[in-house]
Coordinates of C-alpha atoms in Angstrom, one line a residue:
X1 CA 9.7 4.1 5.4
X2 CA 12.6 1.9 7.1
X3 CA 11.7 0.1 10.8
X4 CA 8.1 2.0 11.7
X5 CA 8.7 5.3 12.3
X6 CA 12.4 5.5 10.8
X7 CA 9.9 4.6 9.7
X8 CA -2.9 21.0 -15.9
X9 CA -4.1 23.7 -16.6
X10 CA -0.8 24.3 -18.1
X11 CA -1.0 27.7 -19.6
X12 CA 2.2 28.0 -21.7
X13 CA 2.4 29.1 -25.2
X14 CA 3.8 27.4 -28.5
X15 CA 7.6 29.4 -27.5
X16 CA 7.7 27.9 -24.0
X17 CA 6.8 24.5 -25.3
X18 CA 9.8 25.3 -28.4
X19 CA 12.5 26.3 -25.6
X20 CA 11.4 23.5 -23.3
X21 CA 12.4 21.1 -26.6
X22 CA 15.0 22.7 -27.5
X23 CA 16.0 22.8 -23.6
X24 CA 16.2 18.6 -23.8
X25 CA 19.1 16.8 -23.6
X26 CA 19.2 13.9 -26.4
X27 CA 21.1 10.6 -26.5
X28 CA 21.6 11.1 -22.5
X29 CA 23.6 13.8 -22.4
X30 CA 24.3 15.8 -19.6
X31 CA 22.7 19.8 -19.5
X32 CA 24.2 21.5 -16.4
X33 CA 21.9 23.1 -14.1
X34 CA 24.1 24.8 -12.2
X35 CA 22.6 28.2 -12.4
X36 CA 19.7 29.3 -10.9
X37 CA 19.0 31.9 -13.7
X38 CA 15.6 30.5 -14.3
X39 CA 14.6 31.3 -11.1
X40 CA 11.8 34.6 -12.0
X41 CA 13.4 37.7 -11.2
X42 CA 11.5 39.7 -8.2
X43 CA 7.8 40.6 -8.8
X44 CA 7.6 38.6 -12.2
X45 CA 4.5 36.2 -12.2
X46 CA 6.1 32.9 -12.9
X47 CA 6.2 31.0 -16.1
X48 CA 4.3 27.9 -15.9
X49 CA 6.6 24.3 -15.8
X50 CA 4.7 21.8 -17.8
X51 CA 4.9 18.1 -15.6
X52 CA 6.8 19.7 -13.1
X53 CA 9.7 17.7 -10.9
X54 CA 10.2 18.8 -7.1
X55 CA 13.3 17.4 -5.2
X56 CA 14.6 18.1 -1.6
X57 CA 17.4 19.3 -0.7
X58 CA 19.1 20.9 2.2
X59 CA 17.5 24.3 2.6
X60 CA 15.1 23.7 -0.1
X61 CA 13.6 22.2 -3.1
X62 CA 14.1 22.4 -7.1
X63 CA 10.8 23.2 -9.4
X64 CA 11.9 21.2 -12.8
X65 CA 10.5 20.9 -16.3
X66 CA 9.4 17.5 -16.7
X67 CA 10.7 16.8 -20.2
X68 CA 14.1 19.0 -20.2
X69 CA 15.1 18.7 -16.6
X70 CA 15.6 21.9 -16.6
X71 CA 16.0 23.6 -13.0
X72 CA 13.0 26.4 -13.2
X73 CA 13.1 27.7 -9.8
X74 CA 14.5 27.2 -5.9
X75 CA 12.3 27.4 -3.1
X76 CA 14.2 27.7 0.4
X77 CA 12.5 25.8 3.1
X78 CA 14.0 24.6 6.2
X79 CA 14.2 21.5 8.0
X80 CA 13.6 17.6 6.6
X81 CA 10.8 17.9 3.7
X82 CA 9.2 15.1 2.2
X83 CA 7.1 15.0 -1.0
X84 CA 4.0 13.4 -2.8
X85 CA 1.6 13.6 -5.8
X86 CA -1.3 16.0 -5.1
X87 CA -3.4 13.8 -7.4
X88 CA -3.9 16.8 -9.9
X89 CA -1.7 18.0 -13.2
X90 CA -0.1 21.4 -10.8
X91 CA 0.1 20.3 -7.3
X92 CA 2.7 18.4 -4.6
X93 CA 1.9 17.7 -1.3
X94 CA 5.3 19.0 1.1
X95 CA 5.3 17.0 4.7
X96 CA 6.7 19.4 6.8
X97 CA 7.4 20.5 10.8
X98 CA 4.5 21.7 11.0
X99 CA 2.3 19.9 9.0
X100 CA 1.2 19.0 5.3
X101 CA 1.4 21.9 2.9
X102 CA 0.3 21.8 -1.1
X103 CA 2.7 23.4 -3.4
X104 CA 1.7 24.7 -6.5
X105 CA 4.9 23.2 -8.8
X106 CA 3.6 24.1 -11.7
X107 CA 3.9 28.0 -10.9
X108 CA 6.6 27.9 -7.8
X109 CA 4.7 28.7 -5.2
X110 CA 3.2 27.9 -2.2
X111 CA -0.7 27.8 -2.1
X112 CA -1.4 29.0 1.5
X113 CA -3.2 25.4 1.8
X114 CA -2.1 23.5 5.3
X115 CA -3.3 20.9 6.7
X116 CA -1.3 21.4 9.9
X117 CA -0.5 19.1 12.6
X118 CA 2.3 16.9 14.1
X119 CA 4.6 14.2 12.3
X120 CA 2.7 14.4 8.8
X121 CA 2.5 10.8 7.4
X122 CA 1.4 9.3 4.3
X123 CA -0.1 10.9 1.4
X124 CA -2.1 8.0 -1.1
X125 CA -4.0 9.1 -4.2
X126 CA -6.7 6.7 -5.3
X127 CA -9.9 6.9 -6.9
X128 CA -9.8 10.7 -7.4
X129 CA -9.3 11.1 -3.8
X130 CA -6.2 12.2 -2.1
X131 CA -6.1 11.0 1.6
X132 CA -3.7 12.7 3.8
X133 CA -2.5 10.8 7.7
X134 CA -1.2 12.9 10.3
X135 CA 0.9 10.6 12.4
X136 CA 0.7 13.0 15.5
X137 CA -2.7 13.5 16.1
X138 CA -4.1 10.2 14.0
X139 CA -6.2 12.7 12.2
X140 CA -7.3 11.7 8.5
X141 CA -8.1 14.3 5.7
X142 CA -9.9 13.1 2.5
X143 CA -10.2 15.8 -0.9
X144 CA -10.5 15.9 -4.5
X145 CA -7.1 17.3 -5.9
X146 CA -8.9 19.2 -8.5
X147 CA -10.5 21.5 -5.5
X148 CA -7.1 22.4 -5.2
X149 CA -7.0 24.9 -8.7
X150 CA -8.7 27.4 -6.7
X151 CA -6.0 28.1 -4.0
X152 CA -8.3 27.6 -1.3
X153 CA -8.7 24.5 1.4
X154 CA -11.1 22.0 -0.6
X155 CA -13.9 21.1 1.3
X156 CA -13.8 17.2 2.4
X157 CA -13.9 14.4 4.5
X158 CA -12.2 14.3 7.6
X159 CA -11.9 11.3 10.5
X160 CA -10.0 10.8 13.9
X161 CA -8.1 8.0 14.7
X162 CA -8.9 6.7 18.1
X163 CA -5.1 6.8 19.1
X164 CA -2.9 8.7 16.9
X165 CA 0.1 6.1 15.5
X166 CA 2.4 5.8 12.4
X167 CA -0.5 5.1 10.2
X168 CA -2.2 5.4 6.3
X169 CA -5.7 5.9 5.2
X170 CA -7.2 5.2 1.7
X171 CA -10.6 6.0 0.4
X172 CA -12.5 3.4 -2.2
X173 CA -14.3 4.5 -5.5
X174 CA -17.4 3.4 -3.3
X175 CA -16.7 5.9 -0.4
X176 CA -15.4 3.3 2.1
X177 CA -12.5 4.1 4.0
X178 CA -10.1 1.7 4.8
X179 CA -7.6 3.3 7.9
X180 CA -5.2 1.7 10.1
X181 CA -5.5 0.7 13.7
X182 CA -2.5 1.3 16.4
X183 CA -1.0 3.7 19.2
X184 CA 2.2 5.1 19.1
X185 CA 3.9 1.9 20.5
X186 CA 2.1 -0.8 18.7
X187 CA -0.3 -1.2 15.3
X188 CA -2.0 -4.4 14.8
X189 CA -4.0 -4.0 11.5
X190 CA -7.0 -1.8 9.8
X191 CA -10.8 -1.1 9.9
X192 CA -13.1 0.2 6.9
X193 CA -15.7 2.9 7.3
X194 CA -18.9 3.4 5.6
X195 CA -19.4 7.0 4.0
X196 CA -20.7 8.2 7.1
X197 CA -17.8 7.3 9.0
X198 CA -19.5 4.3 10.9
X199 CA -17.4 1.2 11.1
X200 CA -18.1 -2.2 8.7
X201 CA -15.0 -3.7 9.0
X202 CA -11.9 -4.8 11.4
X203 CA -8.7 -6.9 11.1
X204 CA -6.5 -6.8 13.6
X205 CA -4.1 -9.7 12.3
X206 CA -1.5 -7.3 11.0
X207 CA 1.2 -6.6 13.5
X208 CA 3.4 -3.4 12.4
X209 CA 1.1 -2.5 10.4
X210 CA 2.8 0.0 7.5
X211 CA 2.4 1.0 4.0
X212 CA -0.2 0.3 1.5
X213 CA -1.1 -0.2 -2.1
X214 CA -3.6 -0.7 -4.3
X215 CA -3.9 -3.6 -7.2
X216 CA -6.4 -3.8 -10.3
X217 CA -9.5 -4.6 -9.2
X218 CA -8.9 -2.4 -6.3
X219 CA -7.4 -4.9 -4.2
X220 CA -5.2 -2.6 -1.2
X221 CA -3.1 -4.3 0.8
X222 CA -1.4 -3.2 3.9
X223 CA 2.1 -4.2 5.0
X224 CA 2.3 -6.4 8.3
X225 CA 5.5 -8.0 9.9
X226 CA 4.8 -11.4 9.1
X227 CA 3.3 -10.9 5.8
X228 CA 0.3 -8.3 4.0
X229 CA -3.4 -8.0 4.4
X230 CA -5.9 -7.7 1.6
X231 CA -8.9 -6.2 1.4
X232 CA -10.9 -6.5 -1.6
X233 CA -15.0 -6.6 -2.5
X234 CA -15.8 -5.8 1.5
X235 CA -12.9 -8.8 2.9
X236 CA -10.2 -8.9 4.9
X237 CA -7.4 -11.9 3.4
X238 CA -4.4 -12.3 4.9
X239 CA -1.5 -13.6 3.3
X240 CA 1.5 -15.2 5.8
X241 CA 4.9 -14.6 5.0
X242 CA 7.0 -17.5 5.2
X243 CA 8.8 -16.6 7.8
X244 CA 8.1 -15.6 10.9
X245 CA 9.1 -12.5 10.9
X246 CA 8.4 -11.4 7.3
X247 CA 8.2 -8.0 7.1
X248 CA 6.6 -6.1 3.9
X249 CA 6.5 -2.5 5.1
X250 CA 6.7 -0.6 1.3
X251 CA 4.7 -1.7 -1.3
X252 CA 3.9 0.0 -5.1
X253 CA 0.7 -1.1 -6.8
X254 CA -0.7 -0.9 -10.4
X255 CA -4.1 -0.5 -11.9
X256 CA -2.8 -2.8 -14.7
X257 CA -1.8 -5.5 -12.8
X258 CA -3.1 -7.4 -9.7
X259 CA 0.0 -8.5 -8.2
X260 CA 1.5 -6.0 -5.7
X261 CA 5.2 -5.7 -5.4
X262 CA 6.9 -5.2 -2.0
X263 CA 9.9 -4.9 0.2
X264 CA 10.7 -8.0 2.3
X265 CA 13.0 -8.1 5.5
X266 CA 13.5 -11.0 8.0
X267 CA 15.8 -9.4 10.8
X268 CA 13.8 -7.8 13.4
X269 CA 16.5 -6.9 15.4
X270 CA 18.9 -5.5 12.5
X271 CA 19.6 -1.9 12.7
X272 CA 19.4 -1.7 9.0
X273 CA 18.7 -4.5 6.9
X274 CA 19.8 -4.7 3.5
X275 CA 17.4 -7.2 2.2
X276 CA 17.7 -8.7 -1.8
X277 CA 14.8 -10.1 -1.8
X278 CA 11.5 -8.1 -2.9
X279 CA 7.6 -9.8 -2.8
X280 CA 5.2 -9.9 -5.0
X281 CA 1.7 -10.6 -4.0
X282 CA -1.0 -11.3 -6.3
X283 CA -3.8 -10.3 -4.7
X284 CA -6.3 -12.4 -6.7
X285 CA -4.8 -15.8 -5.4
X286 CA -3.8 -14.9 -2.1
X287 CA -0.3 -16.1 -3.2
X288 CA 2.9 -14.4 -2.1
X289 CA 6.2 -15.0 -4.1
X290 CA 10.0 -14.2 -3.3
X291 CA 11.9 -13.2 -5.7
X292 CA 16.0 -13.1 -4.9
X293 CA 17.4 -10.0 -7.1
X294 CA 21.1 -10.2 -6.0
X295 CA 21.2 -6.8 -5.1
X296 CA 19.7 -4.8 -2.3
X297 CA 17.5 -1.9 -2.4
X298 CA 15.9 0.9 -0.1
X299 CA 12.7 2.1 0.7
X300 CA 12.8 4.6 -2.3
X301 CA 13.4 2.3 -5.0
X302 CA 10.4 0.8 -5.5
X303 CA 7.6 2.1 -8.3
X304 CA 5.8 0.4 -11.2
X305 CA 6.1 0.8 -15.2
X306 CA 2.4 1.6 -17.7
X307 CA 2.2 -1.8 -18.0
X308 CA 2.0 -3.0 -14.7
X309 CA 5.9 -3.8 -14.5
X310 CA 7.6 -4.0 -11.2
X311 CA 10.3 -1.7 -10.7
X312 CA 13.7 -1.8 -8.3
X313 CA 16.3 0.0 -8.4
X314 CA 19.4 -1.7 -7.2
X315 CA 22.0 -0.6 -4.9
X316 CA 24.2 -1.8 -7.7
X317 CA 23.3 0.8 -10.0
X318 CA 20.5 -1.2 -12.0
X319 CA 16.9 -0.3 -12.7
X320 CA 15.4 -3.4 -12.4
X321 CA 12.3 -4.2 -14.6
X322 CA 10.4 -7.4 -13.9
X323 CA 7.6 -9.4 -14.6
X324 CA 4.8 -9.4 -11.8
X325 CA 3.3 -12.5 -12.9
X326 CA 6.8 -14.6 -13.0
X327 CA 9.1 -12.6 -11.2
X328 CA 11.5 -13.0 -13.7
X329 CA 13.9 -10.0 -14.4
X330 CA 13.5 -8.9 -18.0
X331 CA 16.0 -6.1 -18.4
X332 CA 18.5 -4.5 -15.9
X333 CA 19.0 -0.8 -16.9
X334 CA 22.5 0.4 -15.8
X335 CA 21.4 4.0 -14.1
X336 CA 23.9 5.0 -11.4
X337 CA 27.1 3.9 -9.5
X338 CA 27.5 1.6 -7.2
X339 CA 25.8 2.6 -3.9
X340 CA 24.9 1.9 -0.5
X341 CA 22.0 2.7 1.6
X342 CA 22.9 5.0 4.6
X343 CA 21.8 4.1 7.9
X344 CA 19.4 7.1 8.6
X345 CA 16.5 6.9 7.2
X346 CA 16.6 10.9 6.0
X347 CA 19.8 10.8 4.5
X348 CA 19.7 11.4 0.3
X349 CA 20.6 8.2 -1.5
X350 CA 19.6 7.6 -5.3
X351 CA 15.5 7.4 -5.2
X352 CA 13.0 6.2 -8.0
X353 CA 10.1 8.3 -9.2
X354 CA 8.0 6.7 -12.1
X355 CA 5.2 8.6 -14.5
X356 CA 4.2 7.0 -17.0
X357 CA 6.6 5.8 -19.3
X358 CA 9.7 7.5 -17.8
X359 CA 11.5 6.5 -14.6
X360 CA 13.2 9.4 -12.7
X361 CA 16.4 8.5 -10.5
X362 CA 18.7 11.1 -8.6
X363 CA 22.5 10.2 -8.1
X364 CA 23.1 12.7 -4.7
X365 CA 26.4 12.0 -4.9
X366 CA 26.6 13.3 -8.1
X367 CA 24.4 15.6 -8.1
X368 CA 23.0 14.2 -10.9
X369 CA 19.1 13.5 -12.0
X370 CA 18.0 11.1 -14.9
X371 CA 15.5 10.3 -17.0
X372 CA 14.8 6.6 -18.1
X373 CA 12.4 5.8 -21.0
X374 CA 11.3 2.3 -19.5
X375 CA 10.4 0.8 -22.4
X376 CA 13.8 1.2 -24.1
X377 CA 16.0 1.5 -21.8
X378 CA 17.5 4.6 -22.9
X379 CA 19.1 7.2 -20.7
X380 CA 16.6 10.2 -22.6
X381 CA 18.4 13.0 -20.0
X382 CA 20.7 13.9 -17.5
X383 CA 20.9 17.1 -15.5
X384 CA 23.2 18.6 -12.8
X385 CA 21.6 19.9 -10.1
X386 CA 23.5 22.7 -7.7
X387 CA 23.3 20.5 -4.6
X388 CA 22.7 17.3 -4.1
X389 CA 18.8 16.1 -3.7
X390 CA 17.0 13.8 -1.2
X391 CA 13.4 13.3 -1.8
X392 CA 12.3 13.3 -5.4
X393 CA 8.5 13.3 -7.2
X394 CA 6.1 15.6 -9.2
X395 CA 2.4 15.7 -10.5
X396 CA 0.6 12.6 -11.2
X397 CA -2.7 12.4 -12.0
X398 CA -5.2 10.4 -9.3
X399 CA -6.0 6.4 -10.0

């Protein structure tokens, strides 16, 4: 998020899974979604979208089949939305006014689950847990995303902040919690629980405290303003930016790589800073690296490949795939037109969303969605939407 607080069970039979092929657009050419005649007529139980895609836009959000693009159902809802993996094959997480509520995408429909609450935060799947942060009220809210099949709140672990801030939470695979310390005016850094909620561990050397990710070997780090915090096998290891102000406030980790890759901005005083530089932090060595890539980038264009592979997509149009270990740039996959990123954090501009070997990119101006296959570089599909999108992601499994 830009400056702080600007900051399977898929049930379908051999037909649906013959349409859905036939449905897919080859060699990247472009199938019109335009119509909303997929939407299921009044009264009609809905026909299950295998890998569903969920995008925002205004009024709303599209339900699409992960393979064909194709637009299976709109869902008005006011106001700004935001989305996130539930952690589970059917399920998205939608931030809303009044508070975190789970989608079903694979069947359209709301599940009746809320977590409510003021100025819902992050969402971060890990270790089969989903962790939700309620930025209003500092509360934290801890479940298995499988709990969520049964349409009813799952039963989980829950924990107050002492202050609530702009903050994250992530539980371990041994039941420690890491969450972040702050107020709403300032955060300086993050303590771990136990399982009972009692405190082991404090580090308050991480001014602006913002984002997280976790590496292989579950390594998370946190995002600071002058640089990111590890913790990893019960310490605290800070790494300094090389600038004073060093800022690493969105950051995309990998199970199949240790090195972390992040944003990186140097102007505190910029209303918007259009940095080209990204980090990558190898949480092994303690070693941060800066890598220059010519091009700038938002907030939303950061993700990572199967393999571990960084991923950026540019403001000039380019997917960027690079190496973690050398930062060197091995292919640049032309995606989009030129853009530019809007001053407002919640204005649309193209957005990256990566599961498993595809990447995902929206064009708003176009109203255009596509499909990457990562490996090869190919555009697989491309869809027109009816209006343009904002906010773009789907189900992905927990990690």
């Amino acid at each position: 998020m830009n400056k702080s607080m600007r900051n399977r069970a898929f049930t379908g039979t051999a037909l649906v899974l013959a349409a859905s092929a036939v449905l897919t657009a080859c060699g990247g050419e472009d199938s019109s979604s335009t119509d909303t005649k997929a939407k299921n007529a009044p009264g009609a139980e809905a026909v299950a979208v295998k890998d569903p895609l969920v995008a925002t836009f205004d009024g709303g959000l599209y339900v699409l089949d992960g393979e064909s693009l194709k637009l299976a159902d709109t869902i008005e809802l006011p106001g700004f939305n935001r989305l996130n993996p539930a952690g589970d094959d059917d399920h998205v997480i939608i931030s809303t006014d009044s508070g975190f509520r789970v989608l079903n995408a694979a069947q359209q429909a709301f599940t009746g689950v809320e977590y409510k609450g003021a100025k819902p935060g992050h969402v971060v799947r890990h270790a089969g847990k989903t962790v939700l942060f309620t930025d209003g009220t500092g509360e934290v809210d801890v479940f298995d995303p499988d709990d969520l099949s049964g349409g009813k709140k799952p039963q989980g672990r829950s924990y107050s902040s002492a202050e609530p801030h702009h903050g994250v939470a992530i539980e371990l695979s041994n039941g420690e919690l890491l969450s972040t310390l702050g107020t709403e005016e300032k955060r300086t850094g993050a303590l771990v629980l136990d399982k009972n909620n009692k405190e082991i561990k404090r580090n308050e050397n991480c001014p602006g405290v913002h984002g997280e990710a976790a590496a292989k070997g579950e390594a998370v780090g946190i995002g600071c303003e002058d640089g990111i915090l590890i913790y990893k096998d019960g310490t605290f290891t800070k790494v300094d930016a090389p600038d004073d102000y060093g800022r690493i406030g969105n950051q995309s980790g990998s199970d199949a790589s240790p090195v972390l890759l992040g944003d990186y901005k140097t102007d505190p005083e910029a209303e918007l800073e259009r940095p080209t530089r990204i980090s990558l932090i190898d949480t092994e060595t303690a070693r941060l690296r800066l890598v220059d890539l010519g091009t700038s980038y938002s907030f939303r264009s950061l993700g990572r490949g199967p393999q571990g592979e960084a991923l950026l997509l540019g403001t000039n149009g380019s997917l960027h795939v690079i190496d973690p270990e050398t930062g060197k740039v091995e292919k640049k996959i032309p995606v989009v037109d030129e853009w530019q990123e809007p001053l407002d954090w919640q204005q649309p501009r193209p957005t990256l969303f990566v599961r498993d070997h595809t990447a995902y990119v929206s064009e708003p101006g176009k109203r255009k969605l596509h499909a990457i296959d990562i490996e090869t570089g190919k555009k697989v599909t491309s869809v027109t939407l009816p209006k343009s999108t904002n906010e773009l992601s789907g189900v992905v499994t927990g990690h």
